[in-house]
Amino acid sequence: QARDPSDSQQPNRWHLFCPERLLDQLCRWFCPLRVLVWTAPLLFFFGVLGVIFNFHFVDQDFTQAITTFGVIGRLVFAAFSVNLISQMLRGLVARYYGLQGPSFGFVLIFGLVPRFSVQVIPTRNMTRAARLWLAATSTLGRMVLFGLSILLWLSTRASGSFLSIVGVELAFISLVGLLFVSNPLWRGDGYNFISIWFGIPNLRERSNDSFRALLVRRPKAVRRHARHSFWFGLYGLLSMLFLVFFIGFITIGIATRLEQQYQGAGVALFLFLAVYVLWNHRRQKRARERAKPLVSATTEAVRTSDKPGNTRTAIQLPRTHERLRADVSDAKPVRWRKRILQVVVILAVVGIGMLPYRYDAGGEATILPISKREINAETEGLVEEVYFDGGESLKKGTIVAKLADHRQRKDVSATEAAISAKREEAQVLRTTPSVDALKLAEEQLATARLQLKYSADEAQRMQQLYTKSTVSLKVYEDAKEAMDIDRQTVAEREASLASLKSQVNPSQIEAIESEIVGLNDELVFYKEQLRRTELRMPIDGRITTLNLGNLRNNYLDEGDLFAEVEDATRVRVEISVPEAEIHHVAVGAPVHLKVQAYADRVFVGRVTEIGLVAAEASYGQVVTVASVIDNSDAYLTSGMTGFAKVEGSSMPVFVAFTQALSRFLRIELWSWIP
């Protein structure tokens, strides 16, 4: 296979390989699918409806796609998606109609932007249908890509996957490319299609001549034989206006962006690019002029080779599609082997589609601590001691830092001294009089009463004797006097005992005991205040605040944050599962997590709870699913992000991979039906 002789004369084109064998093989496989080309307008219309009914979401995702891809990323993505597919389709159409495609490479648009290109060499006997299909291929391909991209976006947006961003970006690139490719005012496939359809091979040149003729008066003989000169002139005017508008729009946009981002350097860079583009355009023009004689010779060689009896020497033309079909029909064993292979492939695809497949629901995951506490100052004071610097794992109750406690210690000591004094006072009251004094007084009273009894008996006996005149009056009066003295002694002893007992007042003891209770309450308060000067670990965990030593000698008000503590032995994983997949999630289902920091490791847990309320995310509604994962090795830290999958139910492969499409047809498409 020979390359186009003019190919080496194109300064902005690089040859990579000859794609004809690949294109021929693809043509054999996909030729039966050519009838699907008539679905292109339907898919395009379907994509337009999808954008209209979901324009708000398209705008949101398109903004996100701009941030995700960037300028360079968008150029690369466009080259390896829409541009590559459209060029391959163009090559397939060319090979189907027996045209040579000797080179697959890439060209530099304006000498800057790389784009893939399949070179196609036309022949003299090329049919009108072949020329029309070749010109319409890029337009139809972009229409199909636009519709399929919108379908991909609508089907995957609810899942929040990156495919939805890819879909909206692919749709945008396809639509922009379609507007340029199909635009008849631009020298592209739209222009070529109109030129072939109306049989005007030099449409642009005639239009430019007619436009100039409208400005310069021509002789009557020339005007009499000029047909449709006004419409040609109008087309030439619109083409030039579009070209000026396009160049001006691109130039102003690039200049403004470069100036905003790089100021003076951006202006210099813009001028350099402008000079380079102009120089490159002139270089290409000269190269085409130098290649004209060689192209003419090549075209004549092609025409000569098409005549009967001539041998193809200069350019070896490929077999036409009729000859290709004849050759394939003659090779029956090869045809049957391919048919058998096709049947085997189809059966294998169907068999794989019926295999059981476990569908996993998933979403973006955020790592949170299973327990998180704060160490706050429970009283105001100056940070006097800091025993840890942060990051250590400690047990509950461990003292982390200490505030100044001079006032609290003074209050505790003073209260304890007051309680001790009151207790001594109460003890004195309880022991006054002494037990010995009371016992002595009681014994003296008993003695006096006994003496009174004896003296009373004596006085009574003396009275009887006196009555009988046995004793004298003086003896009787002496006995009576002794009895009165003993009675007085008993009264004195009783008064003395009562006086001793009256020295202990129960009300005084109760008052002192009440004061002791109040002082004990104050002591508990002051001890609690003293305890609060010690900042302790509220739970078993790790101090997440670092450089705590820098807080020494800082003054903290009551309630001020000193440090944060997390229980890192286990972590809580919150998974944002799209609402369309939440029916696959059940409590207790296994969870597999991958985080950005450890892409080669899978963390395993189980679903512990499913949120009862859906929340709004950038790509739709999501339901939060929580899981607890063991983190004894301390790989996971709070705030990490990743992606988690929740094991769901089993279903056939075909059903699992068409759920998004099925859901779209049953909900989205149904909503469009009036």
C-alpha positions as a printed Julia matrix, in Angstrom:
674×3 Matrix{Float64}:
   0.0     0.0     0.0
   1.44    3.34   -1.04
   1.04    6.54    0.9
  -0.42    9.63   -0.64
   2.42   11.36   -2.44
   1.24   14.71   -1.14
   1.37   13.49    2.42
   5.04   14.21    2.81
   4.4    17.77    1.64
   2.03   18.55    4.52
   4.13   20.19    7.27
   1.53   19.71   10.03
   0.71   16.06    9.42
   2.47   12.99   10.84
   1.92    9.47    9.56
   1.58    6.72   12.21
   0.53    3.54   10.36
  -1.51    2.22    7.48
  -5.01    1.4     8.82
  -6.46   -0.39    5.8
  -6.22   -3.95    7.16
  -7.77   -2.87   10.45
 -10.52   -0.95    8.67
 -11.25   -3.88    6.35
 -11.59   -6.26    9.29
 -13.87   -3.85   11.16
 -15.87   -3.33    7.99
 -16.5    -7.08    7.7
 -17.64   -7.32   11.3
 -19.78   -4.2    11.53
 -21.08   -3.93    8.0
 -24.46   -5.51    8.98
 -24.93   -2.73   11.52
 -24.9    -0.01    8.86
 -28.7     0.12    8.92
 -28.46    1.66   12.39
 -27.21    4.86   10.78
 -30.84    5.83   10.24
 -31.29    6.03   14.02
 -28.84    8.95   14.22
 -31.55   11.68   13.92
 -33.69    9.83   16.47
 -30.8     9.58   18.95
 -29.94   13.23   18.4
 -33.57   14.25   18.99
 -33.63   12.07   22.08
 -30.47   13.78   23.38
 -31.93   17.24   22.76
 -35.04   16.3    24.75
 -32.85   14.99   27.56
 -31.0    18.33   27.73
 -34.21   20.37   27.61
 -35.93   18.43   30.4
 -32.81   18.39   32.59
 -31.12   21.66   31.67
 -30.5    22.69   35.3
 -28.64   19.46   36.04
 -26.76   19.67   32.72
 -25.52   23.12   33.71
 -24.37   21.86   37.12
 -22.52   18.83   35.76
 -21.02   20.8    32.89
 -19.56   23.27   35.41
 -18.09   20.35   37.31
 -16.72   18.86   34.07
 -14.92   22.14   33.3
 -13.2    21.96   36.68
 -12.43   18.25   36.32
 -10.94   18.21   32.82
  -9.4    21.64   32.37
  -8.29   23.04   29.01
  -5.5    20.54   28.26
  -7.52   17.6    29.55
 -10.47   18.59   27.39
  -8.31   18.78   24.26
  -6.84   15.34   24.94
 -10.23   13.85   25.77
 -11.77   15.32   22.61
  -8.95   13.92   20.48
  -9.23   10.38   21.86
 -13.03   10.27   21.87
 -15.09   12.23   19.32
 -12.25   12.98   16.95
 -10.86    9.43   16.92
 -14.3     7.81   16.54
 -15.38   10.15   13.72
 -12.13    9.55   11.83
 -12.45    5.78   12.2
 -16.04    5.94   10.94
 -14.86    8.0     8.0
 -12.21    5.41    7.25
 -14.78    2.59    7.46
 -17.06    4.35    4.99
 -14.12    4.96    2.67
 -13.1     1.29    2.73
 -16.69    0.18    2.26
 -16.8     2.1    -1.01
 -13.36    0.85   -2.07
 -11.36    4.0    -1.43
  -7.76    4.04   -0.4
  -6.89    5.07    3.16
  -3.13    4.63    3.27
  -2.35    6.73    6.33
  -3.55    7.14    9.88
  -1.85    9.96   11.73
  -2.51   13.26   13.34
  -2.54   16.83   12.18
  -2.07   20.12   14.01
  -5.03   22.46   13.65
  -3.63   26.0    13.28
  -0.29   24.34   13.96
  -1.22   23.96   17.66
  -4.11   21.59   18.39
  -3.43   17.88   17.62
  -6.19   15.89   15.95
  -6.28   12.38   14.5
  -6.8    12.03   10.76
  -7.47    9.17    8.35
  -6.29   10.04    4.87
  -8.75    9.11    2.1
  -7.76    9.17   -1.6
 -10.77    9.59   -3.93
 -11.0     7.94   -7.35
 -12.4     9.1   -10.68
 -15.23    6.56  -10.7
 -16.3     7.39   -7.14
 -20.1     7.43   -7.02
 -22.2    10.34   -5.83
 -23.56    8.2    -3.0
 -20.04    7.44   -1.82
 -19.14   11.13   -1.81
 -22.33   12.04    0.07
 -21.89    9.34    2.71
 -18.24   10.23    3.14
 -19.17   13.87    3.69
 -22.04   13.02    6.07
 -20.18   10.46    8.19
 -18.67   12.91   10.67
 -22.01   14.69   11.14
 -23.96   11.46   11.67
 -21.28   10.09   13.97
 -21.41   13.17   16.18
 -25.21   13.05   16.25
 -25.07    9.45   17.47
 -22.35   10.27   20.01
 -24.37   13.21   21.32
 -27.49   11.07   21.85
 -25.55    8.19   23.43
 -23.62   10.6    25.66
 -26.83   12.15   26.98
 -28.2     8.64   27.55
 -25.03    7.72   29.45
 -25.29   10.88   31.53
 -28.97   10.38   32.37
 -28.41    6.71   33.25
 -25.41    7.25   35.54
 -26.08   10.65   37.08
 -28.15    9.21   39.92
 -25.26    6.93   40.92
 -22.84    9.85   41.27
 -20.13    8.04   39.33
 -17.49    9.69   37.16
 -19.25    8.29   34.08
 -21.9    11.01   34.36
 -19.2    13.7    34.1
 -17.65   11.85   31.16
 -21.1    11.66   29.52
 -21.85   15.38   29.8
 -18.35   16.3    28.62
 -18.61   13.92   25.65
 -22.03   15.37   24.79
 -20.65   18.91   24.88
 -17.69   18.05   22.66
 -19.94   16.16   20.25
 -22.4    19.06   20.02
 -19.71   21.69   19.49
 -18.03   19.5    16.86
 -21.4    18.91   15.2
 -22.08   22.63   14.95
 -18.74   23.16   13.19
 -18.68   20.03   11.05
 -22.24   20.43    9.75
 -22.01   24.2     9.36
 -22.19   24.96    5.61
 -20.5    28.34    6.16
 -17.38   26.56    7.37
 -15.21   24.63    4.94
 -16.02   21.25    6.44
 -18.21   18.22    5.88
 -21.39   20.32    5.84
 -19.96   22.44    3.04
 -18.78   19.35    1.15
 -22.2    17.7     1.49
 -24.02   20.74    0.05
 -21.46   21.06   -2.71
 -21.9    17.39   -3.7
 -25.67   17.42   -3.26
 -26.16   20.39   -5.6
 -23.36   19.31   -7.94
 -21.25   22.44   -7.4
 -17.69   21.27   -6.76
 -16.28   24.8    -6.5
 -19.06   26.33   -4.39
 -16.82   28.5    -2.23
 -14.86   29.93   -5.18
 -18.04   30.69   -7.15
 -19.59   32.31   -4.1
 -16.56   34.51   -3.53
 -16.51   35.5    -7.22
 -20.25   36.27   -7.13
 -19.84   38.38   -3.99
 -17.03   40.37   -5.6
 -19.19   40.73   -8.73
 -21.97   42.3    -6.65
 -19.52   44.99   -5.62
 -18.0    45.5    -9.1
 -20.36   45.92  -12.07
 -19.88   43.25  -14.75
 -20.62   43.38  -18.5
 -24.18   42.49  -19.58
 -22.98   39.46  -21.51
 -21.4    38.05  -18.37
 -24.44   38.89  -16.22
 -26.78   37.29  -18.76
 -25.04   33.91  -18.5
 -24.46   34.06  -14.73
 -27.06   31.93  -12.89
 -28.04   32.46   -9.27
 -25.33   35.07   -8.85
 -27.24   36.83   -6.07
 -27.6    33.68   -3.94
 -24.01   32.72   -4.55
 -22.93   36.18   -3.51
 -25.09   36.06   -0.39
 -23.56   32.7     0.54
 -20.07   34.14    0.01
 -20.91   37.14    2.22
 -22.28   34.93    5.02
 -19.23   32.65    4.8
 -16.84   35.56    5.14
 -18.84   37.11    7.99
 -18.87   33.78    9.83
 -15.12   33.38    9.32
 -14.47   36.9    10.61
 -16.79   36.37   13.58
 -15.24   33.02   14.43
 -11.65   34.27   14.19
 -12.54   37.39   16.17
 -14.35   35.42   18.87
 -11.49   32.95   19.28
  -8.87   35.7    19.19
 -10.61   37.91   21.76
 -11.34   34.94   24.04
  -7.74   33.69   24.01
  -6.28   37.19   24.4
  -8.58   38.04   27.31
  -7.88   34.78   29.13
  -4.12   35.04   28.7
  -4.11   38.67   29.81
  -6.21   37.92   32.91
  -4.06   35.0    34.01
  -0.56   36.17   33.04
  -0.9    39.97   32.6
   1.96   41.29   30.46
   3.43   37.85   29.86
   0.04   36.71   28.61
  -0.08   39.54   26.05
   3.39   38.63   24.83
   2.4    34.97   24.58
  -0.72   35.89   22.61
   1.3    37.94   20.13
   3.74   35.07   19.74
   0.89   32.62   19.08
  -0.72   34.99   16.57
   2.53   35.35   14.64
   3.06   31.58   14.78
  -0.44   30.82   13.45
  -0.04   33.28   10.57
   3.4    31.88    9.73
   2.06   28.32    9.88
  -0.89   29.22    7.62
   1.46   30.71    5.04
   3.77   27.68    5.26
   0.87   25.3     4.66
  -0.33   27.36    1.71
   3.11   27.2     0.11
   3.3    23.47    0.74
  -0.06   22.94   -0.98
   1.08   25.01   -3.96
   4.29   22.96   -4.25
   2.26   19.73   -4.0
  -0.23   20.64   -6.75
   1.85   19.19   -9.65
   2.47   15.98   -7.71
  -1.21   15.67   -6.78
  -2.23   16.22  -10.41
   0.17   13.48  -11.52
  -1.16   11.19   -8.82
  -4.78   11.87   -9.84
  -3.93   11.15  -13.46
  -2.25    7.91  -12.36
  -5.39    6.94  -10.47
  -7.58    7.69  -13.49
  -5.27    5.72  -15.76
  -5.22    2.79  -13.38
  -9.02    2.68  -13.45
  -9.11    2.11  -17.21
  -9.49   -1.5   -18.42
  -6.29   -3.27  -19.24
  -4.02   -0.97  -17.28
  -1.79   -2.24  -14.51
  -1.88   -0.46  -11.12
   1.64    0.75  -10.72
   1.73    4.18   -9.14
  -0.96    3.48   -6.54
  -2.27    0.05   -5.66
  -6.01    0.61   -5.27
  -7.95   -1.63   -2.88
 -10.68   -3.94   -3.95
 -14.11   -2.35   -4.18
 -16.83   -3.57   -1.86
 -18.39   -5.58   -4.72
 -15.11   -7.39   -5.39
 -14.62   -7.83   -1.67
 -18.0    -9.5    -1.36
 -17.22  -11.73   -4.36
 -13.91  -12.82   -2.86
 -15.56  -13.55    0.47
 -18.34  -15.58   -1.21
 -15.73  -17.67   -3.05
 -13.93  -18.54    0.17
 -16.69  -20.7     1.68
 -14.57  -22.47    4.3
 -13.32  -19.14    5.6
 -16.88  -17.77    5.62
 -18.23  -20.75    7.59
 -15.39  -20.56   10.06
 -16.16  -16.92   10.66
 -19.87  -17.64   10.98
 -19.16  -20.36   13.52
 -16.85  -18.0    15.38
 -19.56  -15.34   15.38
 -22.12  -17.8    16.73
 -19.7   -18.93   19.43
 -19.02  -15.31   20.41
 -22.74  -14.55   20.54
 -23.46  -17.64   22.64
 -20.56  -16.76   24.94
 -21.9   -13.23   25.38
 -25.41  -14.57   26.1
 -24.0   -17.16   28.52
 -21.94  -14.56   30.34
 -25.0   -12.33   30.5
 -26.96  -15.07   32.27
 -24.28  -15.8    34.87
 -25.1   -14.79   38.45
 -23.57  -11.51   39.5
 -23.6    -9.84   42.9
 -24.63   -6.22   42.47
 -22.88   -3.85   44.83
 -24.36   -0.49   45.73
 -21.78    2.11   46.5
 -20.96    5.75   46.91
 -18.51    8.26   48.24
 -17.38    7.5    51.78
 -16.18    9.7    54.6
 -14.26    8.44   57.64
 -15.49    9.66   61.02
 -14.42    8.64   64.53
 -16.65    6.18   66.35
 -16.42    8.49   69.35
 -15.15   12.04   69.52
 -14.81   14.23   72.6
 -13.4    17.6    73.5
 -11.24   18.49   76.47
 -12.6    21.83   77.64
 -11.56   24.02   80.55
 -14.16   23.43   83.29
 -12.94   26.45   85.18
 -10.99   29.52   84.27
  -7.31   29.68   84.91
  -3.77   29.71   83.58
  -2.4    26.54   81.96
   0.36   25.62   84.37
   1.4    22.14   83.27
   1.03   20.21   79.96
   2.01   16.55   80.21
   1.51   15.49   76.56
   2.21   17.17   73.23
  -0.63   15.58   71.19
  -1.02   12.45   69.09
  -0.64   10.04   72.03
  -3.12    7.25   72.79
  -4.17    7.42   76.45
  -6.58    5.78   78.84
  -9.68    7.42   80.2
  -8.95    9.63   83.21
  -5.31   10.31   82.36
  -4.32   13.86   83.31
  -3.32   15.71   80.14
  -2.75   19.19   81.56
  -3.23   21.18   84.74
  -4.48   24.69   85.41
  -3.22   26.91   88.23
  -4.98   25.72   91.45
  -3.67   27.99   94.25
  -7.05   29.51   95.03
  -8.84   26.15   94.93
  -6.31   24.54   97.28
  -6.64   27.46   99.71
 -10.43   27.11   99.71
 -10.19   23.36  100.36
  -7.68   23.77  103.22
  -9.69   26.55  104.89
 -12.91   24.58  104.68
 -11.31   21.44  106.07
  -9.92   23.48  109.05
 -13.35   24.99  109.75
 -14.97   21.55  109.72
 -12.35   20.23  112.13
 -12.95   23.14  114.55
 -16.69   22.61  114.5
 -16.31   18.92  115.15
 -14.1    19.66  118.18
 -16.67   22.09  119.51
 -19.44   19.55  119.13
 -17.34   16.96  120.87
 -16.76   19.29  123.8
 -20.48   19.88  124.1
 -21.18   16.19  123.91
 -18.63   15.49  126.74
 -19.74   18.32  129.21
 -20.19   17.4   132.1
 -17.97   14.46  132.33
 -19.28   11.02  133.1
 -17.37   10.86  136.43
 -18.88   14.1   137.67
 -22.37   12.93  136.87
 -21.71    9.59  138.54
 -20.36   11.31  141.68
 -23.36   13.63  141.85
 -25.75   10.75  141.41
 -23.96    8.76  144.18
 -24.01   11.76  146.51
 -27.72   12.17  145.86
 -28.29    8.5   146.63
 -26.3     8.82  149.88
 -28.25   11.89  150.87
 -31.53   10.15  150.19
 -30.41    7.17  152.23
 -29.36    9.42  155.08
 -32.72   11.18  154.84
 -34.49    7.84  155.1
 -32.56    6.9   158.23
 -33.06   10.29  159.83
 -36.76   10.21  159.0
 -37.12    6.82  160.6
 -35.21    8.05  163.65
 -37.36   11.14  163.94
 -40.52    9.04  163.77
 -39.26    6.7   166.46
 -38.26    9.61  168.65
 -41.7    11.09  168.14
 -43.32    7.87  169.37
 -40.99    7.7   172.33
 -41.63   11.32  173.15
 -45.33   10.7   173.05
 -44.84    7.97  175.63
 -42.6    10.36  177.59
 -39.79    7.97  177.26
 -37.39   10.55  175.8
 -37.13   14.23  176.43
 -38.35   16.95  174.13
 -34.8    17.97  173.3
 -33.95   14.53  172.03
 -37.09   14.52  169.87
 -36.29   17.98  168.47
 -32.7    16.95  167.76
 -33.92   13.96  165.75
 -36.38   16.12  163.88
 -33.65   18.67  163.12
 -31.38   15.96  161.76
 -34.18   14.79  159.47
 -34.71   18.34  158.17
 -30.99   18.72  157.56
 -30.92   15.46  155.61
 -33.94   16.55  153.59
 -32.16   19.79  152.74
 -29.06   17.85  151.74
 -31.13   15.7   149.33
 -32.59   18.83  147.81
 -29.11   20.28  147.37
 -27.85   17.05  145.81
 -30.81   16.97  143.38
 -30.22   20.61  142.47
 -26.53   19.94  141.9
 -27.28   16.93  139.65
 -29.82   18.94  137.67
 -27.29   21.72  137.32
 -24.72   19.33  135.89
 -27.2    17.89  133.43
 -28.38   21.32  132.33
 -24.88   22.23  131.11
 -25.42   20.06  127.82
 -27.83   21.98  125.37
 -29.05   19.67  122.49
 -29.96   22.69  120.34
 -26.35   23.87  120.36
 -25.13   20.46  119.25
 -27.71   20.35  116.44
 -26.71   23.83  115.29
 -23.05   22.86  115.2
 -23.85   19.64  113.31
 -25.83   21.68  110.75
 -22.85   23.97  110.3
 -20.64   20.93  109.78
 -23.01   19.63  107.06
 -22.85   23.01  105.26
 -19.08   23.1   105.51
 -18.91   19.56  104.07
 -20.98   20.68  101.1
 -18.64   23.6   100.59
 -15.69   21.24  100.86
 -17.18   18.99   98.13
 -17.63   22.05   95.89
 -14.1    23.29   96.49
 -12.67   19.81   95.87
 -14.65   19.63   92.63
 -13.24   23.0    91.64
  -9.79   21.7    92.44
 -10.44   18.55   90.39
 -11.56   20.66   87.44
  -8.17   22.28   87.26
  -6.95   18.9    85.98
  -7.75   18.35   82.28
  -8.28   14.62   81.88
  -8.97   12.19   79.04
 -12.76   11.8    78.73
 -12.48    8.45   76.88
  -9.91    5.9    75.83
  -8.49    7.34   72.66
  -5.94    9.45   70.89
  -5.31   13.17   71.26
  -5.8    14.6    67.76
  -4.71   18.14   68.65
  -0.98   18.58   68.19
   1.58   20.91   69.76
  -0.25   21.15   73.07
   2.96   22.32   74.72
   2.46   25.68   73.02
  -0.62   26.24   75.2
   1.41   26.37   78.41
   0.94   29.72   80.24
  -2.16   30.47   78.14
  -5.23   31.69   80.0
  -8.4    29.67   79.43
 -11.91   30.81   80.25
 -14.46   28.33   81.43
 -15.57   26.26   78.43
 -12.57   27.07   76.2
 -11.33   24.19   74.02
  -7.99   22.73   75.02
  -7.76   19.58   72.86
  -9.8    17.07   70.85
  -9.82   13.35   71.51
 -10.97   10.51   69.27
 -11.48    6.83   69.79
  -9.38    5.52   66.89
  -9.7     1.8    67.57
 -12.8     1.78   65.36
 -14.07    4.25   62.78
 -17.49    5.13   61.47
 -17.83    5.15   57.69
 -20.65    7.23   56.22
 -21.46    6.19   52.65
 -23.54    8.42   50.36
 -25.53    5.79   48.47
 -27.67    7.15   45.59
 -31.37    6.8    46.25
 -31.73    4.67   43.12
 -29.52    1.96   44.69
 -30.59    2.1    48.33
 -32.97   -0.85   47.89
 -29.89   -3.07   47.47
 -28.61   -2.14   50.96
 -29.54   -4.02   54.13
 -28.36   -3.78   57.73
 -25.58   -6.29   58.34
 -24.45   -6.42   54.7
 -20.65   -6.53   54.19
 -18.97   -3.26   53.26
 -15.73   -2.92   51.3
 -13.93    0.4    51.53
 -11.01    1.94   49.66
  -9.61    5.31   50.66
  -7.52    7.72   48.66
  -4.51    7.28   50.94
  -4.33    3.46   50.57
  -5.58    2.59   47.1
  -4.13   -0.92   47.28
  -5.9    -1.9    50.51
  -9.53   -2.88   51.13
 -11.09   -2.27   54.56
 -14.0    -4.5    55.51
 -16.96   -3.77   57.77
 -20.71   -4.2    57.97
 -23.69   -1.91   57.61
 -24.87   -0.76   61.04
 -27.6     1.69   60.1
 -29.4     3.17   57.12
 -30.46    6.81   57.12
 -34.16    7.57   57.26
 -33.93   10.86   55.35
 -32.45   11.46   51.9
 -30.06   14.38   51.45
 -29.25   16.4    48.36
 -25.91   15.96   46.62
 -24.49   17.61   43.5
 -25.6    14.64   41.39
 -28.99   13.93   43.04
 -30.48   12.57   46.24
 -28.43   10.24   48.45
 -29.11    8.22   51.57
 -26.41    7.96   54.23
 -25.44    4.4    55.11
 -23.22    3.92   58.16
 -20.72    1.17   58.84
 -18.22    0.48   61.61
 -14.74   -0.75   60.62
 -11.99   -1.99   62.9
  -9.01    0.37   62.96
  -6.75   -1.24   65.51
  -3.8    -0.75   63.13
  -4.56    3.01   62.99
  -4.43    3.27   59.18
  -7.66    5.25   58.95
  -7.91    8.76   60.31
 -10.84   11.09   60.66
 -11.66   13.09   57.54
 -10.29   10.61   54.99
 -12.42   10.04   51.9
 -12.8     7.2    49.47
 -15.36    4.93   47.89
 -17.26    2.1    49.54
 -19.3    -0.77   48.14
 -22.11   -2.55   49.95
 -22.73   -6.14   48.91
 -26.22   -6.51   47.49
 -28.32   -9.29   46.03
 -27.3   -11.6    43.18
 -28.75  -11.22   39.7
 -27.81  -12.07   36.1
 -24.94  -10.09   34.61
 -27.21   -8.64   31.92
 -29.69   -7.36   34.52
 -26.94   -5.94   36.74
 -25.28   -3.93   33.97
 -28.52   -2.64   32.47
 -30.12   -1.42   35.68
 -29.27    2.2    34.95
 -30.73    1.97   31.45
 -33.8     0.11   32.72
 -34.36    2.68   35.45
 -33.98    5.47   32.9
 -36.55    3.94   30.57
 -39.03    3.21   33.35
 -38.78    6.58   35.1
 -37.1     9.3    33.01
 -38.59    8.36   29.67
 -41.96    7.68   31.29
 -41.93   11.22   32.71
 -41.62   12.63   29.2
 -44.78   10.91   28.02
 -47.8    13.23   28.4
